[in-house]
Short mmCIF file of C-alpha atoms in Angstrom, two decimals:
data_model
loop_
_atom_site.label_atom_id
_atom_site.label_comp_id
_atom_site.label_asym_id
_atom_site.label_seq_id
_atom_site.Cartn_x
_atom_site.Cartn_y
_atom_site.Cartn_z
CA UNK A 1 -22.38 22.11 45.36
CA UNK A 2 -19.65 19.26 44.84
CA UNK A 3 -21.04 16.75 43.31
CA UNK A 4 -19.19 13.79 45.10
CA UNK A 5 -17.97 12.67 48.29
CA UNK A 6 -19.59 14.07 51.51
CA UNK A 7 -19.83 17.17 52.98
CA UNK A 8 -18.05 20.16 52.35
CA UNK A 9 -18.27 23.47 54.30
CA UNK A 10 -18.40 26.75 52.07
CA UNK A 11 -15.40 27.87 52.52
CA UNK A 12 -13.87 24.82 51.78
CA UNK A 13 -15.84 23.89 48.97
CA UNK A 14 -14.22 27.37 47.48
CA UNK A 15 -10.98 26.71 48.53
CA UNK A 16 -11.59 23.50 46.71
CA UNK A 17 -12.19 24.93 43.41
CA UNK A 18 -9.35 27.26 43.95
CA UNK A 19 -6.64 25.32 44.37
CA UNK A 20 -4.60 24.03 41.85
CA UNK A 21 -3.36 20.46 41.49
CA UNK A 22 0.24 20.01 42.24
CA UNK A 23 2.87 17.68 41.57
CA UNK A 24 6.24 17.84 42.67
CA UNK A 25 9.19 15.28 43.34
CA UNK A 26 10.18 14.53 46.99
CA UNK A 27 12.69 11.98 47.85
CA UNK A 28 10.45 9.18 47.61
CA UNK A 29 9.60 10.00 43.68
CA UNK A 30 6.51 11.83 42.20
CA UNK A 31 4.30 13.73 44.71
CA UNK A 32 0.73 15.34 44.61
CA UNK A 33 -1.13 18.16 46.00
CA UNK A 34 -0.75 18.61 49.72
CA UNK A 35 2.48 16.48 49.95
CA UNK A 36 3.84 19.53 47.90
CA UNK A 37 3.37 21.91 50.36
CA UNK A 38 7.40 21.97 51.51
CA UNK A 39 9.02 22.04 47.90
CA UNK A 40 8.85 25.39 47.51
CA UNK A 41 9.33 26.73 44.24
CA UNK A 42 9.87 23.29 42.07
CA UNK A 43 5.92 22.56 42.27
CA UNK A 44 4.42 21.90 39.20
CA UNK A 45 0.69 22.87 38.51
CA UNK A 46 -0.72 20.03 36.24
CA UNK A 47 -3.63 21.01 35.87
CA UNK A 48 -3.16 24.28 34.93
CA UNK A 49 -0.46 22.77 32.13
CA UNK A 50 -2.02 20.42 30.62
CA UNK A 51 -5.52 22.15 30.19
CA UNK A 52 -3.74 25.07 28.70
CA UNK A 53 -1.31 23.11 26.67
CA UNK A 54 -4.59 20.91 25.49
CA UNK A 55 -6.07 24.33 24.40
CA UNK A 56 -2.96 25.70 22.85
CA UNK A 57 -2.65 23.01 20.86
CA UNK A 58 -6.04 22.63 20.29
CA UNK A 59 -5.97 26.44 18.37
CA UNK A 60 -2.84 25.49 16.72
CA UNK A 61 -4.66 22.18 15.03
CA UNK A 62 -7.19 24.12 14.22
CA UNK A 63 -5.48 27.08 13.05
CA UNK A 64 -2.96 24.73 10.89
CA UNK A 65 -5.28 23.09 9.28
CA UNK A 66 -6.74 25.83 7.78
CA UNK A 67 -3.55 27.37 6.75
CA UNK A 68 -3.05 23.98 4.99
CA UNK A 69 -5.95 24.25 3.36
CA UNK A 70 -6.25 27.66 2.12
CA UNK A 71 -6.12 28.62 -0.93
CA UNK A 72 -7.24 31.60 -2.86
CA UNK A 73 -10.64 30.02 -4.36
CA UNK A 74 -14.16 30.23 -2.71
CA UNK A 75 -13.65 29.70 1.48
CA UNK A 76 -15.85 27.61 3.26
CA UNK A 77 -17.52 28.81 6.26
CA UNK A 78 -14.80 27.45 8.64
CA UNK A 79 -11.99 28.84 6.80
CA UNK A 80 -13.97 32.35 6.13
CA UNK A 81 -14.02 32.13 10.20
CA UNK A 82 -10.41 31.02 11.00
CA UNK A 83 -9.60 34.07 8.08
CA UNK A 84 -11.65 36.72 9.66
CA UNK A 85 -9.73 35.88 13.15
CA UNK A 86 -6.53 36.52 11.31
CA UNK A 87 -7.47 39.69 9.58
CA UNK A 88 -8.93 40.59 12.63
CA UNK A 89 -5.55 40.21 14.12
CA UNK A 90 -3.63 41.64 11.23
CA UNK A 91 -5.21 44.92 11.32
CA UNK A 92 -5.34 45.21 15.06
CA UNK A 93 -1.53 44.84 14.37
CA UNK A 94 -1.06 47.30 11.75
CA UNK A 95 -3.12 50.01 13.03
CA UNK A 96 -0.93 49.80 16.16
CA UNK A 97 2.39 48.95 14.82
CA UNK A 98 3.98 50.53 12.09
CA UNK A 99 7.46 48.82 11.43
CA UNK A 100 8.69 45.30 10.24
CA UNK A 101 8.67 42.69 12.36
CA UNK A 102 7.50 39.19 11.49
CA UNK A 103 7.12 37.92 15.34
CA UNK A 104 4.63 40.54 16.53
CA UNK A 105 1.37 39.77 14.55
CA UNK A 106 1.74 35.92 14.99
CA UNK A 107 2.79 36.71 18.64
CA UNK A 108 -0.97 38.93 19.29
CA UNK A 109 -2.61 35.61 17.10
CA UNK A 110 -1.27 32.97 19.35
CA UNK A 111 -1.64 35.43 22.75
CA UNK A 112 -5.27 35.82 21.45
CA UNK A 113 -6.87 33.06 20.88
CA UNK A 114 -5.01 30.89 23.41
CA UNK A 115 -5.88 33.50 26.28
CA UNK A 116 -9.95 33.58 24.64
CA UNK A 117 -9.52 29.65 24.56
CA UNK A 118 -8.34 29.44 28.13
CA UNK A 119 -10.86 32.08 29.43
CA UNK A 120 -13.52 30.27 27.83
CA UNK A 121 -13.29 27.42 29.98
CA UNK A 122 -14.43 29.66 32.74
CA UNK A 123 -18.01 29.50 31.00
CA UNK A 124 -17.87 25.22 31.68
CA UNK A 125 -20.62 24.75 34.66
CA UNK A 126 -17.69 24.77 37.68
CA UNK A 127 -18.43 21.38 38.91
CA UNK A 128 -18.66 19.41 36.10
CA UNK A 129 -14.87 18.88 35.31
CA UNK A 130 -13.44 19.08 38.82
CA UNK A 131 -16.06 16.38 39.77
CA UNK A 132 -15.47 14.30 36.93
CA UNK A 133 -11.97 14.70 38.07
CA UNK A 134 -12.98 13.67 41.41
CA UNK A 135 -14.83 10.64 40.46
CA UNK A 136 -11.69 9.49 38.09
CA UNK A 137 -9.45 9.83 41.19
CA UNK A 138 -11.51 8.15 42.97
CA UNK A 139 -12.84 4.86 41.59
CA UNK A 140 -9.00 4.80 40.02
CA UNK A 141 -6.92 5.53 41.86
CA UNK A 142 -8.21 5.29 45.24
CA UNK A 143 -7.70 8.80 46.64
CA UNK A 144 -10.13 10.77 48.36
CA UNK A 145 -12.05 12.86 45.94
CA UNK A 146 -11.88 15.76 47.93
CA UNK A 147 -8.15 15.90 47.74
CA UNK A 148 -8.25 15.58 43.82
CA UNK A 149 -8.04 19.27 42.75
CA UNK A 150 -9.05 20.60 39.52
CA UNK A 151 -8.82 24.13 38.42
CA UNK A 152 -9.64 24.30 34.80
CA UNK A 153 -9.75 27.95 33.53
CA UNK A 154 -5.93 28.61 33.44
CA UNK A 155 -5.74 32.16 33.17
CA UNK A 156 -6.91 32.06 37.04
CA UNK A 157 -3.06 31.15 37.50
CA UNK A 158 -0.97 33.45 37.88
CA UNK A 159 1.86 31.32 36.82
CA UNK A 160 -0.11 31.64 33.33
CA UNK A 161 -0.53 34.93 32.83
CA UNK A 162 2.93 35.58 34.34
CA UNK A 163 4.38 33.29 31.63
CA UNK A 164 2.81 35.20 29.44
CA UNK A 165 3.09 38.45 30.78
CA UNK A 166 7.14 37.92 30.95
CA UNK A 167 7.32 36.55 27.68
CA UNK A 168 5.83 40.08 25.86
CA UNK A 169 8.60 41.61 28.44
CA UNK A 170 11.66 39.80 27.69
CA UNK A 171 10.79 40.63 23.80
CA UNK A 172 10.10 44.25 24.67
CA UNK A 173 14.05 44.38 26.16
CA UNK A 174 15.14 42.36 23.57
CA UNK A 175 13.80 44.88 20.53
CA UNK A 176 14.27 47.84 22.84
CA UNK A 177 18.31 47.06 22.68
CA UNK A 178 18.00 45.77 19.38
CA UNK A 179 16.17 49.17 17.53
CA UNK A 180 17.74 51.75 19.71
CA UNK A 181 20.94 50.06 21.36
CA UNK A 182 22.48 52.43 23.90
CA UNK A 183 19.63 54.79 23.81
CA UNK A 184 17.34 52.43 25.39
CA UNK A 185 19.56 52.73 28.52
CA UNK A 186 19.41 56.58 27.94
CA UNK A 187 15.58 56.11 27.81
CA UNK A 188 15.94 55.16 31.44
CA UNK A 189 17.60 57.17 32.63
CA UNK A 190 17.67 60.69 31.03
CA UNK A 191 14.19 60.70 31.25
CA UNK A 192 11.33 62.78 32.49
CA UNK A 193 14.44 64.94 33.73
CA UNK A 194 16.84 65.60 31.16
CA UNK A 195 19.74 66.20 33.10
CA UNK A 196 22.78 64.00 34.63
CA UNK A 197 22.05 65.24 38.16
CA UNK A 198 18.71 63.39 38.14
CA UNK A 199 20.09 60.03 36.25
CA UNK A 200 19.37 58.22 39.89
CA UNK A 201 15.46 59.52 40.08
CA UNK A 202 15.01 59.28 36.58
CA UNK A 203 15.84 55.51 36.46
CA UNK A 204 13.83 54.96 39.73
CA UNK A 205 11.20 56.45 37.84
CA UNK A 206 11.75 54.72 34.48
CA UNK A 207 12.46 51.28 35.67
CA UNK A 208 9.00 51.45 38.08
CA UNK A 209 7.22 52.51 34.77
CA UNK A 210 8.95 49.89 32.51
CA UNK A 211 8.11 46.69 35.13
CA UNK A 212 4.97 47.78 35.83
CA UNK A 213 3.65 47.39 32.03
CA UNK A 214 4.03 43.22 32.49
CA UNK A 215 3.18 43.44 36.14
CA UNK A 216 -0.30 44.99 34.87
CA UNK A 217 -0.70 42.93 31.85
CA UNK A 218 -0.70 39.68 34.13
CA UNK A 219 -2.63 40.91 36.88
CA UNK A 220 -5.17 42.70 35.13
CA UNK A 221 -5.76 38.63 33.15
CA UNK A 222 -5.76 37.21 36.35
CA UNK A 223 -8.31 39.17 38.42
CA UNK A 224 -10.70 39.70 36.40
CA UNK A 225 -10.82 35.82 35.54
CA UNK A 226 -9.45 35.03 39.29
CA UNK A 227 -12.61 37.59 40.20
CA UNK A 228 -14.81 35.76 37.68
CA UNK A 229 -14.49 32.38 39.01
CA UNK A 230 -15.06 32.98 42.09
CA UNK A 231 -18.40 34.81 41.69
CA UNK A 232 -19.37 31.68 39.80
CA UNK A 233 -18.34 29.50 42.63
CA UNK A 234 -20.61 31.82 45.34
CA UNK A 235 -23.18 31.59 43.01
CA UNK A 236 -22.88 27.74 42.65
CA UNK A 237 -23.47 28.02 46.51
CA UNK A 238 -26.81 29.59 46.61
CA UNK A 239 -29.55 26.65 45.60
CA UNK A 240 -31.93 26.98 43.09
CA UNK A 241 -31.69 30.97 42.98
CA UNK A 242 -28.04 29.89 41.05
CA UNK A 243 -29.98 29.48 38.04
CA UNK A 244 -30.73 32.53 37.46
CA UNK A 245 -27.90 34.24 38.60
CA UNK A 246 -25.47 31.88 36.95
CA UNK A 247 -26.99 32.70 33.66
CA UNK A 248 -26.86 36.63 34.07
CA UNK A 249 -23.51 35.98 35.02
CA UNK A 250 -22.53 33.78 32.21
CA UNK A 251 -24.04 36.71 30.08
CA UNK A 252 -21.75 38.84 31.33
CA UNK A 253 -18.80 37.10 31.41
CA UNK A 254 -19.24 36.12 27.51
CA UNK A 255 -18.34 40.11 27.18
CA UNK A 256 -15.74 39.89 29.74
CA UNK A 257 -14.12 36.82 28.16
CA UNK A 258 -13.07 38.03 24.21
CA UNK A 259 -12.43 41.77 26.13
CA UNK A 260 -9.78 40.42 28.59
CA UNK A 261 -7.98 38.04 25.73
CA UNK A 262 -8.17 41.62 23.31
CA UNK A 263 -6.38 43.60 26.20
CA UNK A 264 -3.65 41.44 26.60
CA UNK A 265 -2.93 41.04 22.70
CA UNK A 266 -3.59 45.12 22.27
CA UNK A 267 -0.81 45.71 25.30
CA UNK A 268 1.19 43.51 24.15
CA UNK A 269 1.47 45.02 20.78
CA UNK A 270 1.45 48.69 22.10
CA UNK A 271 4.33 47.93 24.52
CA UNK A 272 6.28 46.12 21.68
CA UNK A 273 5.34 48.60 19.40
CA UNK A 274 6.49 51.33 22.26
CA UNK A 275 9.96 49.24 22.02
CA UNK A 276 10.70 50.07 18.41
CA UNK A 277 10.13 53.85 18.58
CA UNK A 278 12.76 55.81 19.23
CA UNK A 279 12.15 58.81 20.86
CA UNK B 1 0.23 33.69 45.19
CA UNK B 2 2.13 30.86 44.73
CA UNK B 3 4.45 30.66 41.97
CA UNK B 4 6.20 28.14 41.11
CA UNK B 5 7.85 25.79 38.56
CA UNK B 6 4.49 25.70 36.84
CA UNK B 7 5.81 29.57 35.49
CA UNK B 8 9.18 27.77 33.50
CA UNK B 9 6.72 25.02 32.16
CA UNK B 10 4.21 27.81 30.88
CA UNK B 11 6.84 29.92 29.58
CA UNK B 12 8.21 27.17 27.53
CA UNK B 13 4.74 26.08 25.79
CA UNK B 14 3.96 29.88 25.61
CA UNK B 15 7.68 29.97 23.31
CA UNK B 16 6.72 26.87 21.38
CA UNK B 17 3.40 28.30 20.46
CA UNK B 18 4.47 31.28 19.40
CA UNK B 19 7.06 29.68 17.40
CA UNK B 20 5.02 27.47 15.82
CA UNK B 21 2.14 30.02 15.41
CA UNK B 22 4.89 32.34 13.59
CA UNK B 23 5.96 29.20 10.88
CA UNK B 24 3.48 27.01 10.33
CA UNK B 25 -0.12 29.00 10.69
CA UNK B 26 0.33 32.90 10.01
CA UNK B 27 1.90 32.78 7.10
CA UNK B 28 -0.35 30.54 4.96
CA UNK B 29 -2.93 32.22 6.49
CA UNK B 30 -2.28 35.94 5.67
CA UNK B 31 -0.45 34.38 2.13
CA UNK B 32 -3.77 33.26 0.96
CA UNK B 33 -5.85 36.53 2.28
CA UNK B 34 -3.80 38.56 0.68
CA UNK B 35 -3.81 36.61 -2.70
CA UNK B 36 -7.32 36.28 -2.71
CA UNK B 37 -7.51 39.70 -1.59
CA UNK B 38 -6.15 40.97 -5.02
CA UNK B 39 -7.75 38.23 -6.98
CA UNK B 40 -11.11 39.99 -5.84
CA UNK B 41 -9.91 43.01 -6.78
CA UNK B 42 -8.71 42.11 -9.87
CA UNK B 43 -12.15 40.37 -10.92
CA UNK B 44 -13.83 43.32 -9.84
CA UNK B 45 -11.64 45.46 -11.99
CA UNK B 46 -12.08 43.07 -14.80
CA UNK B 47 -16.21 43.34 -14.09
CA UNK B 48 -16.16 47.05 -14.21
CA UNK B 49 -14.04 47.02 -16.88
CA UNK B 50 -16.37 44.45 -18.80
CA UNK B 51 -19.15 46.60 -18.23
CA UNK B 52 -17.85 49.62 -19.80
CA UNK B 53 -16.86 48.04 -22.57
CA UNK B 54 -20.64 46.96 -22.94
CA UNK B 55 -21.72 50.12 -22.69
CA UNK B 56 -19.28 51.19 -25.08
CA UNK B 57 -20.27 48.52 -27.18
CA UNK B 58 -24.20 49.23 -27.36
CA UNK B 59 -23.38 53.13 -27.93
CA UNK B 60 -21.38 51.89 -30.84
CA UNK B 61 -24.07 49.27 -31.89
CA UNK B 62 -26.74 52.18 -31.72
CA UNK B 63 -25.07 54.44 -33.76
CA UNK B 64 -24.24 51.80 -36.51
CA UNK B 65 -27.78 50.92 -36.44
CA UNK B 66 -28.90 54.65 -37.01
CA UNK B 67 -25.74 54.73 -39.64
CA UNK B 68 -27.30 52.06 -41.33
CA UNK B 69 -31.49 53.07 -41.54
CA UNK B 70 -30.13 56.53 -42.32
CA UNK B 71 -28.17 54.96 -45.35
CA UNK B 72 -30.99 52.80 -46.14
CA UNK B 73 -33.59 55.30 -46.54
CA UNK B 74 -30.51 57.15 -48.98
CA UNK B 75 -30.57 54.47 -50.75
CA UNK B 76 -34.38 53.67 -50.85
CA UNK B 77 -34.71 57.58 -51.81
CA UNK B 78 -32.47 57.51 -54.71
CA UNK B 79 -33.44 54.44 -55.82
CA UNK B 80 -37.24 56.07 -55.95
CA UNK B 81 -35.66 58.71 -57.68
CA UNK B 82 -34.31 56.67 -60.21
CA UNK B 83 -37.10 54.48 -60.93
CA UNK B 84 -38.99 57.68 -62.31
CA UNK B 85 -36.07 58.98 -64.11
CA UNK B 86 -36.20 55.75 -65.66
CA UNK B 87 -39.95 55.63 -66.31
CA UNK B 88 -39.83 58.99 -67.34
CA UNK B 89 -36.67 58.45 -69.72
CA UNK B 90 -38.33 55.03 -71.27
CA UNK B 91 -42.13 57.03 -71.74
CA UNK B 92 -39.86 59.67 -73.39
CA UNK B 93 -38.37 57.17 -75.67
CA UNK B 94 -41.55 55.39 -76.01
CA UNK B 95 -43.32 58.79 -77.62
CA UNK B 96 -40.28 59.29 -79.83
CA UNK B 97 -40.25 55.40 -80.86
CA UNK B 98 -44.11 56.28 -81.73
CA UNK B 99 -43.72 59.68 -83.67
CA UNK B 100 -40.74 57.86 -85.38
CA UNK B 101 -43.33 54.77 -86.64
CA UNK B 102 -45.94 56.96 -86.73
CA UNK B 103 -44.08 58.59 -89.23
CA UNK B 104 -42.17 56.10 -90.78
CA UNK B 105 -45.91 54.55 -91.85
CA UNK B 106 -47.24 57.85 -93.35
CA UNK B 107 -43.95 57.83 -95.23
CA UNK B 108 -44.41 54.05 -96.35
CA UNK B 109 -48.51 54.90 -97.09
CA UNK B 110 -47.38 58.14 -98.96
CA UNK B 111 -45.00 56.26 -101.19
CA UNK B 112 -47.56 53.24 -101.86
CA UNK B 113 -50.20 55.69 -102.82
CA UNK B 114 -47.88 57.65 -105.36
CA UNK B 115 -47.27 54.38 -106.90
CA UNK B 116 -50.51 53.26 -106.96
CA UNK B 117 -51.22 56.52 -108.54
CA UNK B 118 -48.76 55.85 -110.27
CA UNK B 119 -49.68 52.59 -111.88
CA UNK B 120 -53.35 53.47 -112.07
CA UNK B 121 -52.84 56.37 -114.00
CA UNK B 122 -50.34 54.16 -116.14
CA UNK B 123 -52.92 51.83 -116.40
CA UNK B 124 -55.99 54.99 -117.39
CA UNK B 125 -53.42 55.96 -119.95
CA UNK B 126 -53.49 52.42 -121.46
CA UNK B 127 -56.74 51.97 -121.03
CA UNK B 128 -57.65 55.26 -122.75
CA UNK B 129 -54.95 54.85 -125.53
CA UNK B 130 -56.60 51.42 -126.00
CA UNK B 131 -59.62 52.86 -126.18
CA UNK B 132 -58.76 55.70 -128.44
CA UNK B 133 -56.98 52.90 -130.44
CA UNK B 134 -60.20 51.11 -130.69
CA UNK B 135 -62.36 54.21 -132.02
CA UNK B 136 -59.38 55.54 -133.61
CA UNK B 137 -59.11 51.89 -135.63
CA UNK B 138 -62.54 52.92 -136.91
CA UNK B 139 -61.50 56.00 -137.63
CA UNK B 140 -57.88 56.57 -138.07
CA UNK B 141 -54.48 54.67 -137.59
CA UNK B 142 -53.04 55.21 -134.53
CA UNK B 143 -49.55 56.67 -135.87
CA UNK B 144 -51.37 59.51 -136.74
CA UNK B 145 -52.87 60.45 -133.61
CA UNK B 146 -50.49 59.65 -131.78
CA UNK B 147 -49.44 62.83 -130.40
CA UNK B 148 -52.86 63.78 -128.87
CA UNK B 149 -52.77 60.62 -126.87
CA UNK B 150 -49.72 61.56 -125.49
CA UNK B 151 -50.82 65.18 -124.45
CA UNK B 152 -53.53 63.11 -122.49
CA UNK B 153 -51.29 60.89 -120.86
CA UNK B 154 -49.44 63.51 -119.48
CA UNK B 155 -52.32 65.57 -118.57
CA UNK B 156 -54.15 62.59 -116.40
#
């Protein structure tokens, strides 16, 4: 249960765990979490930032520093583990994609191991870094430490794995007009039915198809983390029995982790693989 | 759901990532996999290659070695083979060197004898002339028997 502050019902000890901590500007400067509920759009997630910028630059460190130090001598167990990542990735990417294109395989890296970084975080005990949070908000800076919010697996956002889910899409447009010009257009809209009567059903049809493919990517990332966390939160809610459960769980969710962050950087290379074909 | 600015924010680190994962990490990465990737292969090559030129080697080395006892035993065989020609060729000379002494001392005996003879019967004929001359002094000068001696000497 939380680990500070007094009581919490169930549902809002959920709903605690759930929400995200926001900052926005109002009139009077810098605003948090519930003061944010009229800005609308121009809220800001912090937490969900600056745990998954931590982590993305936390892979790049550790990534660059063993591209600065390899060499082609005897590897060292780190840099034999960092190299089998990136062959891992490589071939994933060139059993899938078959052109030239120097964005796509560090584009699956980078999609990879930040989304396995980020999804990791769901395997952290739930409490501990939301309470620590707490506690820090607290004896700091005075607030109640119920109304300090701390979601720390970022792929639960969806503002994540839209960002990320958008970002494969704008470069699938971008290479679609780029490799086939005008005949991506004529993708849309001469097909299934090749014929001009059926250019308005056709692009119906096409355009559903072609939105749906990042629609999919970033919902299918954030339910089955969004899904994930939440089972760990009931679970956190049962008493002793959570020990148990929470590690069968945990077991599961190792698989569930790596699977989830190898789904998004497979799509991602089918679909921008699917953008350089013509057909 | 709520989205929200947070979406911009995420996009924009997403970009910079990407970007940075694309200069800075992949391609020293994958530079130095590859390049050790053919330096394995190439000492691998090298190894097999290295070990067929052993065994190329040792086949060679083998047959040298048989070469070489089979020459030996050539030469060891001829050499046999001359050794008796030459003990046979010296004993050879050895019974002619003999015969030829052998010989050459019956020749050398032969001739000592006929002088011996030689001088002894010389020496009989003096003797008996001086004997004859002795009885004959009694008797008769020597002039006139002179002739008989002779016939004597020449029949010893």
């Amino acid at each position: 249960m939380a680990a500070s502050g007094g009581e919490l019902t169930g549902s809002q000890y959920i709903l605690h765990h759930l929400t995200n901590a926001k900052m926005c500007s109002t009139d009077t400067g810098l605003a948090f979490n519930k003061a944010c509920a009229d800005s609308g759009f121009w809220v800001w997630h912090i937490d969900t930032l600056g745990w998954s910028i931590a982590l993305g630059i936390l892979f790049l460190a550790i990534f660059r520093s063993a591209a600065k130090k390899a060499d082609t001598g005897v590897p060292g167990k780190f840099q034999c583990f960092i190299e089998m990542i990136v062959e891992f990735v490589n071939d994933t990417v060139n059993s899938t994609f078959h052109g030239r294109n120097p964005v796509i395989a560090p584009l699956a890296l980078t999609i990879f191991m930040w989304v396995l970084l980020m999804n990791i975080m769901d395997i952290i005990p739930i409490d501990w870094l939301p309470a620590t949070a707490g506690l820090i908000g607290a004896s700091f800076f005075g607030m109640d430490s119920h109304d300090v919010y701390m979601k720390v697996v970022p792929t639960t956002d969806l503002n994540l794995t839209f960002a990320l889910s958008i970002g494969v899409f704008v470069l699938m447009i971008y290479y679609s007009f780029k490799v086939k010009g005008f005949g991506f257009v004529k993708e849309l809209s001469m097909n299934p039915f090749n014929h001009w009567a059926f250019i308005p059903v056709n692009l119906v049809l096409e355009l559903v198809t072609l939105f749906a493919k990042p629609l999919s990517l970033a919902l299918r990332l954030f339910g089955n983390l969004y899904a994930a966390e939440l089972i760990f939160i009931l679970i956190a809610m049962v008493g002793l029995f959570q020990l148990p459960l929470h590690f069968i769980w945990a077991t599961f969710h190792i698989l569930v982790i790596p699977l989830q962050a190898f789904i998004f950087m497979m799509l991602s290379i089918v679909y921008l693989s699917m953008a350089h074909e013509k057909h | 759901m709520n989205i929200n600015a947070t979406l911009i924010g995420q996009s924009i680190a997403f970009i910079v990532f990407v970007l940075f994962c694309m200069k800075y990490v992949w391609p020293h990465l994958l530079g130095a996999i590859e390049e050790r990737q053919k330096k394995i292969a190439d000492g691998l090559a090298a190894s097999d290659r290295a070990e067929k030129d052993l065994e190329l080697a040792q086949k060679k080395a083998t047959e040298q070695m048989k070469e070489a006892k089979a020459q030996a035993a050539d030469i060891i065989e001829q050499a046999k083979k001359r050794a008796t020609q030459i003990v046979d060729e010296e004993t050879q000379r050895g019974h002619e060197e003999r015969a030829k002494i052998i010989d050459q001392g019956k020749a050398e005996v032969e001739a000592e004898r006929n002088r011996v003879k030689e001088e002894l019967r010389k020496q009989v004929a003096t003797l008996a002339v001086v004997g004859a001359e002795r009885i004959l002094a009694r008797e008769i000068d020597s002039a006139a028997h002179s002739d008989i001696v002779e016939k004597l000497v020449t029949e010893l």
